[in-house]
C-alpha cells in the first residue's frame, strides 16, 4: 500500500490531507501564509526564520518527500543533513549514477531500496508517491534535462543555481513545469537568510533613500584540474556561473528592478593551461533605469566575498556575504544584528510550504530565467567587447 492510500486519523489520504490543509484555517497543522514574510526591516518585523521557528513540525508521515539527484558535495554535505531538521519536508529518495553511493547513503539515511534510482531508472519516480519534490543538484548543464524529466514525472522541482547554461534551456524548464502543472524553484538559499533579507528591504524599500550604486564580488581559488567546474560543456562557463551568480543576485534583490544593459570584460588569464575552456576572472557593470550602476566581479584565481550598496543617505555592506554561515553585515548606523541560520532547511521548507499551500515560490523558475539572461548577456558582452541592452519584453 502506498502512502497515498494510507488514511490518516481524520480519514483523508495523504494527498487529500495536504489539499485540505491548503484550504483549511486554524487547524493544528495549517501553515500560516508566508506572503511578504521575506520583507523585513530594522524594527523587528519578522524574518522568515522567525515565523518558521514558531511553526510546529508536520508529523513525519505528512512531510513532503524530497529526492536528491546527484549525490555530490552540496547534496550530501549540506542538503541531506539539512533535511534531517526540516519541518514540512524530509529526505525520501536518492538518485545517483554511482552504485556505491546507493548503498552508502541509502543506509546512512535509511532510504528504502525502492526509493533509490539511477539516471536510467529516474523517470520511474513518476510512480513513487513517497516523492513529491525532486531536487536537482547535478553539474550545471544537466539541470535542464533532469528538471524537465522531473516535471514530466509529475513532481515539483527545486533546481540548483545556476538554473541553466542557456536561455533556451531555462525557458524550456519553466515551460515544462508550467505544462505539467508543477512548481519550480531555484536553490537561491540567501533569499531566506536574515542579513540578505535586511539588505533587500533597505534597497527595495529605500530605507536610507534610493540605491545609488553597488559593488559585489564572489571568488575562490580553484586549483584542481579534474573538476567539472572548469569543463565548459558541464559548467556552461567559469566562476560567473558558479559563484558570480550570487553577486548578480545580490545586485538584483537590493535594487529590485530589471537592468537596462550590461558591459563586461574577462581580463587576461594567469593560468591559461588550467582555465583553457572557461574564464578565469570576469567583471561586469549592470546599469539600471535611473542610471544606477552595479559593478560585479568573480574569479577562480582570487578570494573575495562581499556585497556593498550605497544609498543617498548611507550604505549597507555584507562581508563575508554568501557562505552557508558566518555572514556579517553593517550599515552606516552600525552592525545589522541578526542571526546566522540554517539557510538550506529554510529554503526547502519554504518551497514545501508553497507546494502544500498552493503558493508561488519567492525564488521561482522565472527568476532563474531572468538571471540566466543576465549571465548570458555578461558573457556576450565580454566576448564582443560591447554593451548589451536587455530585451525584457
Ligand atoms: P559535485 O561535483 O560535488 O557533485 C555533482 C554530482 O553530480 C556528482 O557527485 C555526481 O553524483 C553527479 N554527476 C552526474 N554526472 C556527472 C558528471 N558528468 N560529472 C560530475 N558529476 C556528475 O558538485 P556540487 O555538489 O558542488 O554542485 C552540484 C550543483 O549544485 C551545481 O549546479 C552547483 O552550482 C550547485 N551548488 C550550489 C550550492 C549552493 O550553495 N546553492 C553550493 C554548491 C553547489 P552521483 O555520483 O550521485 O551521480
mmCIF file with all atom_site columns, N, CA, C and O and ligand atoms in Angstrom, residues 70-75 95-98 101 119 137-140 142-143 160-162 187 189 228-229 234 242 246 324, ligand 1:
data_model
loop_
_atom_site.group_PDB
_atom_site.id
_atom_site.type_symbol
_atom_site.label_atom_id
_atom_site.label_alt_id
_atom_site.label_comp_id
_atom_site.label_asym_id
_atom_site.label_entity_id
_atom_site.label_seq_id
_atom_site.pdbx_PDB_ins_code
_atom_site.Cartn_x
_atom_site.Cartn_y
_atom_site.Cartn_z
_atom_site.occupancy
_atom_site.B_iso_or_equiv
_atom_site.pdbx_formal_charge
_atom_site.auth_seq_id
_atom_site.auth_comp_id
_atom_site.auth_asym_id
_atom_site.auth_atom_id
_atom_site.pdbx_PDB_model_num
ATOM   1   N N   . UNK A 1 70  ? 21.900 13.549 -7.828  1.00 0.00 ? 70  UNK A N   1
ATOM   2   C CA  . UNK A 1 70  ? 23.318 13.908 -7.932  1.00 0.00 ? 70  UNK A CA  1
ATOM   3   C C   . UNK A 1 70  ? 23.879 14.047 -6.530  1.00 0.00 ? 70  UNK A C   1
ATOM   4   O O   . UNK A 1 70  ? 23.751 15.100 -5.911  1.00 0.00 ? 70  UNK A O   1
ATOM   5   N N   . UNK A 1 71  ? 24.486 12.957 -6.030  1.00 0.00 ? 71  UNK A N   1
ATOM   6   C CA  . UNK A 1 71  ? 24.879 12.929 -4.610  1.00 0.00 ? 71  UNK A CA  1
ATOM   7   C C   . UNK A 1 71  ? 26.324 13.385 -4.449  1.00 0.00 ? 71  UNK A C   1
ATOM   8   O O   . UNK A 1 71  ? 27.195 12.622 -4.036  1.00 0.00 ? 71  UNK A O   1
ATOM   9   N N   . UNK A 1 72  ? 26.570 14.635 -4.770  1.00 0.00 ? 72  UNK A N   1
ATOM   10  C CA  . UNK A 1 72  ? 27.899 15.219 -4.649  1.00 0.00 ? 72  UNK A CA  1
ATOM   11  C C   . UNK A 1 72  ? 28.052 15.998 -3.365  1.00 0.00 ? 72  UNK A C   1
ATOM   12  O O   . UNK A 1 72  ? 27.320 15.780 -2.390  1.00 0.00 ? 72  UNK A O   1
ATOM   13  N N   . UNK A 1 73  ? 28.984 16.948 -3.384  1.00 0.00 ? 73  UNK A N   1
ATOM   14  C CA  . UNK A 1 73  ? 29.330 17.613 -2.121  1.00 0.00 ? 73  UNK A CA  1
ATOM   15  C C   . UNK A 1 73  ? 28.204 18.491 -1.595  1.00 0.00 ? 73  UNK A C   1
ATOM   16  O O   . UNK A 1 73  ? 27.978 18.532 -0.382  1.00 0.00 ? 73  UNK A O   1
ATOM   17  N N   . UNK A 1 74  ? 27.469 19.174 -2.457  1.00 0.00 ? 74  UNK A N   1
ATOM   18  C CA  . UNK A 1 74  ? 26.403 20.045 -1.924  1.00 0.00 ? 74  UNK A CA  1
ATOM   19  C C   . UNK A 1 74  ? 25.213 19.201 -1.461  1.00 0.00 ? 74  UNK A C   1
ATOM   20  O O   . UNK A 1 74  ? 24.679 19.434 -0.375  1.00 0.00 ? 74  UNK A O   1
ATOM   21  N N   . UNK A 1 75  ? 24.834 18.223 -2.264  1.00 0.00 ? 75  UNK A N   1
ATOM   22  C CA  . UNK A 1 75  ? 23.671 17.397 -1.898  1.00 0.00 ? 75  UNK A CA  1
ATOM   23  C C   . UNK A 1 75  ? 23.917 16.681 -0.568  1.00 0.00 ? 75  UNK A C   1
ATOM   24  O O   . UNK A 1 75  ? 23.068 16.719 0.329   1.00 0.00 ? 75  UNK A O   1
ATOM   25  N N   . UNK A 1 95  ? 18.923 9.797  -6.093  1.00 0.00 ? 95  UNK A N   1
ATOM   26  C CA  . UNK A 1 95  ? 19.186 9.456  -7.492  1.00 0.00 ? 95  UNK A CA  1
ATOM   27  C C   . UNK A 1 95  ? 20.679 9.640  -7.718  1.00 0.00 ? 95  UNK A C   1
ATOM   28  O O   . UNK A 1 95  ? 21.208 10.743 -7.497  1.00 0.00 ? 95  UNK A O   1
ATOM   29  N N   . UNK A 1 96  ? 21.346 8.568  -8.125  1.00 0.00 ? 96  UNK A N   1
ATOM   30  C CA  . UNK A 1 96  ? 22.797 8.635  -8.279  1.00 0.00 ? 96  UNK A CA  1
ATOM   31  C C   . UNK A 1 96  ? 23.262 7.751  -9.437  1.00 0.00 ? 96  UNK A C   1
ATOM   32  O O   . UNK A 1 96  ? 22.632 6.735  -9.730  1.00 0.00 ? 96  UNK A O   1
ATOM   33  N N   . UNK A 1 97  ? 24.366 8.147  -10.037 1.00 0.00 ? 97  UNK A N   1
ATOM   34  C CA  . UNK A 1 97  ? 24.971 7.317  -11.074 1.00 0.00 ? 97  UNK A CA  1
ATOM   35  C C   . UNK A 1 97  ? 26.103 6.465  -10.522 1.00 0.00 ? 97  UNK A C   1
ATOM   36  O O   . UNK A 1 97  ? 26.767 5.750  -11.270 1.00 0.00 ? 97  UNK A O   1
ATOM   37  N N   . UNK A 1 98  ? 26.329 6.566  -9.221  1.00 0.00 ? 98  UNK A N   1
ATOM   38  C CA  . UNK A 1 98  ? 27.445 5.840  -8.583  1.00 0.00 ? 98  UNK A CA  1
ATOM   39  C C   . UNK A 1 98  ? 26.893 4.752  -7.663  1.00 0.00 ? 98  UNK A C   1
ATOM   40  O O   . UNK A 1 98  ? 26.369 5.052  -6.585  1.00 0.00 ? 98  UNK A O   1
ATOM   41  N N   . UNK A 1 101 ? 27.293 4.733  -3.867  1.00 0.00 ? 101 UNK A N   1
ATOM   42  C CA  . UNK A 1 101 ? 26.566 5.749  -3.083  1.00 0.00 ? 101 UNK A CA  1
ATOM   43  C C   . UNK A 1 101 ? 25.153 5.266  -2.741  1.00 0.00 ? 101 UNK A C   1
ATOM   44  O O   . UNK A 1 101 ? 24.596 5.676  -1.715  1.00 0.00 ? 101 UNK A O   1
ATOM   45  N N   . UNK A 1 119 ? 20.311 7.210  -13.132 1.00 0.00 ? 119 UNK A N   1
ATOM   46  C CA  . UNK A 1 119 ? 19.868 8.157  -14.161 1.00 0.00 ? 119 UNK A CA  1
ATOM   47  C C   . UNK A 1 119 ? 19.026 7.477  -15.253 1.00 0.00 ? 119 UNK A C   1
ATOM   48  O O   . UNK A 1 119 ? 18.291 8.154  -15.969 1.00 0.00 ? 119 UNK A O   1
ATOM   49  N N   . UNK A 1 137 ? 20.663 18.506 -8.224  1.00 0.00 ? 137 UNK A N   1
ATOM   50  C CA  . UNK A 1 137 ? 21.935 19.025 -7.671  1.00 0.00 ? 137 UNK A CA  1
ATOM   51  C C   . UNK A 1 137 ? 23.099 18.509 -8.533  1.00 0.00 ? 137 UNK A C   1
ATOM   52  O O   . UNK A 1 137 ? 24.146 18.124 -8.028  1.00 0.00 ? 137 UNK A O   1
ATOM   53  N N   . UNK A 1 138 ? 22.872 18.497 -9.828  1.00 0.00 ? 138 UNK A N   1
ATOM   54  C CA  . UNK A 1 138 ? 23.841 17.973 -10.801 1.00 0.00 ? 138 UNK A CA  1
ATOM   55  C C   . UNK A 1 138 ? 24.713 19.106 -11.358 1.00 0.00 ? 138 UNK A C   1
ATOM   56  O O   . UNK A 1 138 ? 24.403 20.288 -11.173 1.00 0.00 ? 138 UNK A O   1
ATOM   57  N N   . UNK A 1 139 ? 25.785 18.747 -12.101 1.00 0.00 ? 139 UNK A N   1
ATOM   58  C CA  . UNK A 1 139 ? 26.526 19.795 -12.819 1.00 0.00 ? 139 UNK A CA  1
ATOM   59  C C   . UNK A 1 139 ? 25.580 20.632 -13.687 1.00 0.00 ? 139 UNK A C   1
ATOM   60  O O   . UNK A 1 139 ? 24.561 20.135 -14.198 1.00 0.00 ? 139 UNK A O   1
ATOM   61  N N   . UNK A 1 140 ? 25.933 21.896 -13.856 1.00 0.00 ? 140 UNK A N   1
ATOM   62  C CA  . UNK A 1 140 ? 25.020 22.908 -14.398 1.00 0.00 ? 140 UNK A CA  1
ATOM   63  C C   . UNK A 1 140 ? 24.317 22.534 -15.705 1.00 0.00 ? 140 UNK A C   1
ATOM   64  O O   . UNK A 1 140 ? 23.118 22.763 -15.858 1.00 0.00 ? 140 UNK A O   1
ATOM   65  N N   . UNK A 1 142 ? 23.406 19.827 -16.804 1.00 0.00 ? 142 UNK A N   1
ATOM   66  C CA  . UNK A 1 142 ? 22.454 18.715 -16.664 1.00 0.00 ? 142 UNK A CA  1
ATOM   67  C C   . UNK A 1 142 ? 21.147 19.165 -16.012 1.00 0.00 ? 142 UNK A C   1
ATOM   68  O O   . UNK A 1 142 ? 20.183 18.398 -15.945 1.00 0.00 ? 142 UNK A O   1
ATOM   69  N N   . UNK A 1 143 ? 21.120 20.407 -15.501 1.00 0.00 ? 143 UNK A N   1
ATOM   70  C CA  . UNK A 1 143 ? 19.924 20.872 -14.779 1.00 0.00 ? 143 UNK A CA  1
ATOM   71  C C   . UNK A 1 143 ? 18.674 20.817 -15.650 1.00 0.00 ? 143 UNK A C   1
ATOM   72  O O   . UNK A 1 143 ? 17.600 20.423 -15.192 1.00 0.00 ? 143 UNK A O   1
ATOM   73  N N   . UNK A 1 160 ? 19.151 23.535 -8.637  1.00 0.00 ? 160 UNK A N   1
ATOM   74  C CA  . UNK A 1 160 ? 20.259 24.341 -8.108  1.00 0.00 ? 160 UNK A CA  1
ATOM   75  C C   . UNK A 1 160 ? 20.633 25.481 -9.065  1.00 0.00 ? 160 UNK A C   1
ATOM   76  O O   . UNK A 1 160 ? 20.317 25.470 -10.244 1.00 0.00 ? 160 UNK A O   1
ATOM   77  N N   . UNK A 1 161 ? 21.331 26.462 -8.524  1.00 0.00 ? 161 UNK A N   1
ATOM   78  C CA  . UNK A 1 161 ? 21.897 27.541 -9.317  1.00 0.00 ? 161 UNK A CA  1
ATOM   79  C C   . UNK A 1 161 ? 23.167 27.055 -9.976  1.00 0.00 ? 161 UNK A C   1
ATOM   80  O O   . UNK A 1 161 ? 23.800 26.146 -9.409  1.00 0.00 ? 161 UNK A O   1
ATOM   81  N N   . UNK A 1 162 ? 23.624 27.598 -11.073 1.00 0.00 ? 162 UNK A N   1
ATOM   82  C CA  . UNK A 1 162 ? 22.848 28.453 -11.957 1.00 0.00 ? 162 UNK A CA  1
ATOM   83  C C   . UNK A 1 162 ? 21.799 27.587 -12.647 1.00 0.00 ? 162 UNK A C   1
ATOM   84  O O   . UNK A 1 162 ? 22.056 26.418 -12.962 1.00 0.00 ? 162 UNK A O   1
ATOM   85  N N   . UNK A 1 187 ? 17.579 27.070 -6.278  1.00 0.00 ? 187 UNK A N   1
ATOM   86  C CA  . UNK A 1 187 ? 18.201 26.916 -4.952  1.00 0.00 ? 187 UNK A CA  1
ATOM   87  C C   . UNK A 1 187 ? 18.863 28.182 -4.432  1.00 0.00 ? 187 UNK A C   1
ATOM   88  O O   . UNK A 1 187 ? 19.990 28.128 -3.932  1.00 0.00 ? 187 UNK A O   1
ATOM   89  N N   . UNK A 1 189 ? 19.334 30.060 -1.782  1.00 0.00 ? 189 UNK A N   1
ATOM   90  C CA  . UNK A 1 189 ? 19.159 29.957 -0.335  1.00 0.00 ? 189 UNK A CA  1
ATOM   91  C C   . UNK A 1 189 ? 19.222 31.309 0.382   1.00 0.00 ? 189 UNK A C   1
ATOM   92  O O   . UNK A 1 189 ? 18.649 31.484 1.464   1.00 0.00 ? 189 UNK A O   1
ATOM   93  N N   . UNK A 1 228 ? 34.472 19.294 -12.942 1.00 0.00 ? 228 UNK A N   1
ATOM   94  C CA  . UNK A 1 228 ? 33.527 19.677 -13.988 1.00 0.00 ? 228 UNK A CA  1
ATOM   95  C C   . UNK A 1 228 ? 33.364 21.196 -14.031 1.00 0.00 ? 228 UNK A C   1
ATOM   96  O O   . UNK A 1 228 ? 32.958 21.746 -15.047 1.00 0.00 ? 228 UNK A O   1
ATOM   97  N N   . UNK A 1 229 ? 33.716 21.888 -12.952 1.00 0.00 ? 229 UNK A N   1
ATOM   98  C CA  . UNK A 1 229 ? 33.527 23.341 -12.908 1.00 0.00 ? 229 UNK A CA  1
ATOM   99  C C   . UNK A 1 229 ? 34.376 24.089 -13.943 1.00 0.00 ? 229 UNK A C   1
ATOM   100 O O   . UNK A 1 229 ? 34.099 25.241 -14.249 1.00 0.00 ? 229 UNK A O   1
ATOM   101 N N   . UNK A 1 234 ? 30.037 20.986 -19.200 1.00 0.00 ? 234 UNK A N   1
ATOM   102 C CA  . UNK A 1 234 ? 29.257 20.672 -18.000 1.00 0.00 ? 234 UNK A CA  1
ATOM   103 C C   . UNK A 1 234 ? 28.903 21.912 -17.171 1.00 0.00 ? 234 UNK A C   1
ATOM   104 O O   . UNK A 1 234 ? 27.829 21.979 -16.580 1.00 0.00 ? 234 UNK A O   1
ATOM   105 N N   . UNK A 1 242 ? 29.332 29.734 -11.472 1.00 0.00 ? 242 UNK A N   1
ATOM   106 C CA  . UNK A 1 242 ? 29.421 29.029 -10.198 1.00 0.00 ? 242 UNK A CA  1
ATOM   107 C C   . UNK A 1 242 ? 29.125 29.944 -9.010  1.00 0.00 ? 242 UNK A C   1
ATOM   108 O O   . UNK A 1 242 ? 28.229 29.671 -8.201  1.00 0.00 ? 242 UNK A O   1
ATOM   109 N N   . UNK A 1 246 ? 25.894 34.715 -7.505  1.00 0.00 ? 246 UNK A N   1
ATOM   110 C CA  . UNK A 1 246 ? 25.477 35.271 -6.210  1.00 0.00 ? 246 UNK A CA  1
ATOM   111 C C   . UNK A 1 246 ? 25.618 36.795 -6.184  1.00 0.00 ? 246 UNK A C   1
ATOM   112 O O   . UNK A 1 246 ? 24.793 37.486 -5.598  1.00 0.00 ? 246 UNK A O   1
ATOM   113 N N   . UNK A 1 324 ? 27.461 29.617 3.828   1.00 0.00 ? 324 UNK A N   1
ATOM   114 C CA  . UNK A 1 324 ? 26.351 28.925 4.490   1.00 0.00 ? 324 UNK A CA  1
ATOM   115 C C   . UNK A 1 324 ? 26.139 29.456 5.912   1.00 0.00 ? 324 UNK A C   1
ATOM   116 O O   . UNK A 1 324 ? 25.139 29.162 6.541   1.00 0.00 ? 324 UNK A O   1
HETATM 117 P P1  . LIG B 2 .   ? 29.796 17.810 -7.122  1.00 0.00 ? 1   LIG B P1  1
HETATM 118 O O1  . LIG B 2 .   ? 30.782 17.593 -8.213  1.00 0.00 ? 1   LIG B O1  1
HETATM 119 O O2  . LIG B 2 .   ? 30.278 17.662 -5.727  1.00 0.00 ? 1   LIG B O2  1
HETATM 120 O O3  . LIG B 2 .   ? 28.554 16.809 -7.294  1.00 0.00 ? 1   LIG B O3  1
HETATM 121 C C1  . LIG B 2 .   ? 27.894 16.677 -8.509  1.00 0.00 ? 1   LIG B C1  1
HETATM 122 C C2  . LIG B 2 .   ? 27.293 15.272 -8.588  1.00 0.00 ? 1   LIG B C2  1
HETATM 123 O O4  . LIG B 2 .   ? 26.581 15.161 -9.809  1.00 0.00 ? 1   LIG B O4  1
HETATM 124 C C3  . LIG B 2 .   ? 28.322 14.147 -8.619  1.00 0.00 ? 1   LIG B C3  1
HETATM 125 O O5  . LIG B 2 .   ? 28.743 13.747 -7.352  1.00 0.00 ? 1   LIG B O5  1
HETATM 126 C C4  . LIG B 2 .   ? 27.554 13.062 -9.313  1.00 0.00 ? 1   LIG B C4  1
HETATM 127 O O6  . LIG B 2 .   ? 26.703 12.423 -8.382  1.00 0.00 ? 1   LIG B O6  1
HETATM 128 C C5  . LIG B 2 .   ? 26.626 13.811 -10.255 1.00 0.00 ? 1   LIG B C5  1
HETATM 129 N N1  . LIG B 2 .   ? 27.071 13.782 -11.639 1.00 0.00 ? 1   LIG B N1  1
HETATM 130 C C6  . LIG B 2 .   ? 26.366 13.232 -12.667 1.00 0.00 ? 1   LIG B C6  1
HETATM 131 N N2  . LIG B 2 .   ? 27.025 13.349 -13.821 1.00 0.00 ? 1   LIG B N2  1
HETATM 132 C C7  . LIG B 2 .   ? 28.201 13.963 -13.543 1.00 0.00 ? 1   LIG B C7  1
HETATM 133 C C8  . LIG B 2 .   ? 29.307 14.338 -14.341 1.00 0.00 ? 1   LIG B C8  1
HETATM 134 N N3  . LIG B 2 .   ? 29.336 14.119 -15.660 1.00 0.00 ? 1   LIG B N3  1
HETATM 135 N N4  . LIG B 2 .   ? 30.333 14.954 -13.726 1.00 0.00 ? 1   LIG B N4  1
HETATM 136 C C9  . LIG B 2 .   ? 30.304 15.209 -12.417 1.00 0.00 ? 1   LIG B C9  1
HETATM 137 N N5  . LIG B 2 .   ? 29.274 14.864 -11.611 1.00 0.00 ? 1   LIG B N5  1
HETATM 138 C C10 . LIG B 2 .   ? 28.229 14.243 -12.166 1.00 0.00 ? 1   LIG B C10 1
HETATM 139 O O7  . LIG B 2 .   ? 29.146 19.235 -7.348  1.00 0.00 ? 1   LIG B O7  1
HETATM 140 P P2  . LIG B 2 .   ? 28.406 20.166 -6.305  1.00 0.00 ? 1   LIG B P2  1
HETATM 141 O O8  . LIG B 2 .   ? 27.594 19.352 -5.383  1.00 0.00 ? 1   LIG B O8  1
HETATM 142 O O9  . LIG B 2 .   ? 29.367 21.101 -5.712  1.00 0.00 ? 1   LIG B O9  1
HETATM 143 O O10 . LIG B 2 .   ? 27.456 21.035 -7.288  1.00 0.00 ? 1   LIG B O10 1
HETATM 144 C C11 . LIG B 2 .   ? 26.283 20.490 -7.850  1.00 0.00 ? 1   LIG B C11 1
HETATM 145 C C12 . LIG B 2 .   ? 25.327 21.628 -8.215  1.00 0.00 ? 1   LIG B C12 1
HETATM 146 O O11 . LIG B 2 .   ? 24.977 22.321 -7.047  1.00 0.00 ? 1   LIG B O11 1
HETATM 147 C C13 . LIG B 2 .   ? 25.935 22.676 -9.149  1.00 0.00 ? 1   LIG B C13 1
HETATM 148 O O12 . LIG B 2 .   ? 24.956 23.126 -10.051 1.00 0.00 ? 1   LIG B O12 1
HETATM 149 C C14 . LIG B 2 .   ? 26.351 23.802 -8.230  1.00 0.00 ? 1   LIG B C14 1
HETATM 150 O O13 . LIG B 2 .   ? 26.331 25.065 -8.860  1.00 0.00 ? 1   LIG B O13 1
HETATM 151 C C15 . LIG B 2 .   ? 25.295 23.705 -7.168  1.00 0.00 ? 1   LIG B C15 1
HETATM 152 N N6  . LIG B 2 .   ? 25.776 24.164 -5.858  1.00 0.00 ? 1   LIG B N6  1
HETATM 153 C C16 . LIG B 2 .   ? 25.016 25.031 -5.170  1.00 0.00 ? 1   LIG B C16 1
HETATM 154 C C17 . LIG B 2 .   ? 25.416 25.496 -3.951  1.00 0.00 ? 1   LIG B C17 1
HETATM 155 C C18 . LIG B 2 .   ? 24.561 26.434 -3.178  1.00 0.00 ? 1   LIG B C18 1
HETATM 156 O O14 . LIG B 2 .   ? 25.035 26.952 -2.162  1.00 0.00 ? 1   LIG B O14 1
HETATM 157 N N7  . LIG B 2 .   ? 23.327 26.659 -3.572  1.00 0.00 ? 1   LIG B N7  1
HETATM 158 C C19 . LIG B 2 .   ? 26.715 25.107 -3.366  1.00 0.00 ? 1   LIG B C19 1
HETATM 159 C C20 . LIG B 2 .   ? 27.427 24.135 -4.165  1.00 0.00 ? 1   LIG B C20 1
HETATM 160 C C21 . LIG B 2 .   ? 26.969 23.702 -5.367  1.00 0.00 ? 1   LIG B C21 1
HETATM 161 P P3  . LIG B 2 .   ? 26.431 10.858 -8.436  1.00 0.00 ? 1   LIG B P3  1
HETATM 162 O O15 . LIG B 2 .   ? 27.768 10.206 -8.213  1.00 0.00 ? 1   LIG B O15 1
HETATM 163 O O16 . LIG B 2 .   ? 25.480 10.664 -7.323  1.00 0.00 ? 1   LIG B O16 1
HETATM 164 O O17 . LIG B 2 .   ? 25.835 10.548 -9.773  1.00 0.00 ? 1   LIG B O17 1
#
